[in-house]
Amino acid sequence: MSTVSYYTAEGLKKLREELDYLKTVMRPKASQDIADARDKGDLSENAEYDAAKEAQGMLEMKIAKLEEIHANARLIDESNLDLSKVLVLSSVKIKNQANGMEMKYTLVAESEADLKTGKISVTSPIGKGLLGKSIGEVAEIKVPNGVLKFEILEITRE
């Protein structure tokens, strides 16, 4: 059974572009690779042909998976989001109570997470721990090293 995934407009656009690329560029290339390998002679001893067929099968599996994800993707309507709580697409400024370090993260769908740009997944331990919290609340988050305590300093939408 498929699960619904929530995307920003940017994330959904990237998903569509990847799916289009696989269908319009990579699928014809895989077919051409098979045709080229078939032209090289005896198929029973043609490793290049077997490899091309296997690559095509992997490509078709990836396309099918992305089509399923796309079919179950939902665009997040930012205008209806509550600004008083941490939700998907919230930019949250937090303070680590153990060392006083302040950080800012934006909570996004799992497929859009990128720690380098400050985007963390709502399904990550920190993301799950922050969801639903309000300014001033302390989120206690269990991680492999123990429990981290983060105070919510600011919630914004960007």
mmCIF file of C-alpha atoms in Angstrom, residues 86 92-98 103 107 125-143 146-153:
data_model
loop_
_atom_site.group_PDB
_atom_site.id
_atom_site.type_symbol
_atom_site.label_atom_id
_atom_site.label_comp_id
_atom_site.label_asym_id
_atom_site.label_seq_id
_atom_site.Cartn_x
_atom_site.Cartn_y
_atom_site.Cartn_z
ATOM 1 C CA VAL A 86 6.179 23.606 14.268
ATOM 2 C CA VAL A 92 12.612 26.691 13.419
ATOM 3 C CA LYS A 93 15.307 28.375 15.445
ATOM 4 C CA ILE A 94 16.283 26.095 18.319
ATOM 5 C CA LYS A 95 18.739 26.236 21.187
ATOM 6 C CA ASN A 96 20.558 23.157 22.433
ATOM 7 C CA GLN A 97 20.177 23.338 26.212
ATOM 8 C CA ALA A 98 23.316 21.264 26.820
ATOM 9 C CA MET A 103 20.576 26.332 15.034
ATOM 10 C CA LEU A 107 11.304 20.895 8.213
ATOM 11 C CA PRO A 125 14.374 11.981 15.027
ATOM 12 C CA ILE A 126 14.892 15.742 15.415
ATOM 13 C CA GLY A 127 12.114 16.546 12.936
ATOM 14 C CA LYS A 128 9.662 14.238 14.732
ATOM 15 C CA GLY A 129 10.634 15.717 18.089
ATOM 16 C CA LEU A 130 10.049 19.294 16.936
ATOM 17 C CA LEU A 131 6.678 18.718 15.243
ATOM 18 C CA GLY A 132 3.756 20.256 17.112
ATOM 19 C CA LYS A 133 5.898 22.265 19.534
ATOM 20 C CA SER A 134 5.347 25.983 20.182
ATOM 21 C CA ILE A 135 7.741 28.833 20.963
ATOM 22 C CA GLY A 136 9.193 28.429 24.461
ATOM 23 C CA GLU A 137 8.572 24.684 24.645
ATOM 24 C CA VAL A 138 11.442 22.236 25.111
ATOM 25 C CA ALA A 139 11.599 19.243 22.781
ATOM 26 C CA GLU A 140 13.236 16.167 24.294
ATOM 27 C CA ILE A 141 14.539 14.060 21.456
ATOM 28 C CA LYS A 142 15.907 10.542 21.855
ATOM 29 C CA VAL A 143 19.005 9.941 19.761
ATOM 30 C CA GLY A 146 20.919 9.756 24.737
ATOM 31 C CA VAL A 147 18.390 12.575 24.943
ATOM 32 C CA LEU A 148 18.851 16.023 23.407
ATOM 33 C CA LYS A 149 16.856 18.971 24.712
ATOM 34 C CA PHE A 150 16.075 21.802 22.311
ATOM 35 C CA GLU A 151 14.211 24.965 23.251
ATOM 36 C CA ILE A 152 12.044 26.416 20.481
ATOM 37 C CA LEU A 153 13.100 30.061 20.056
#
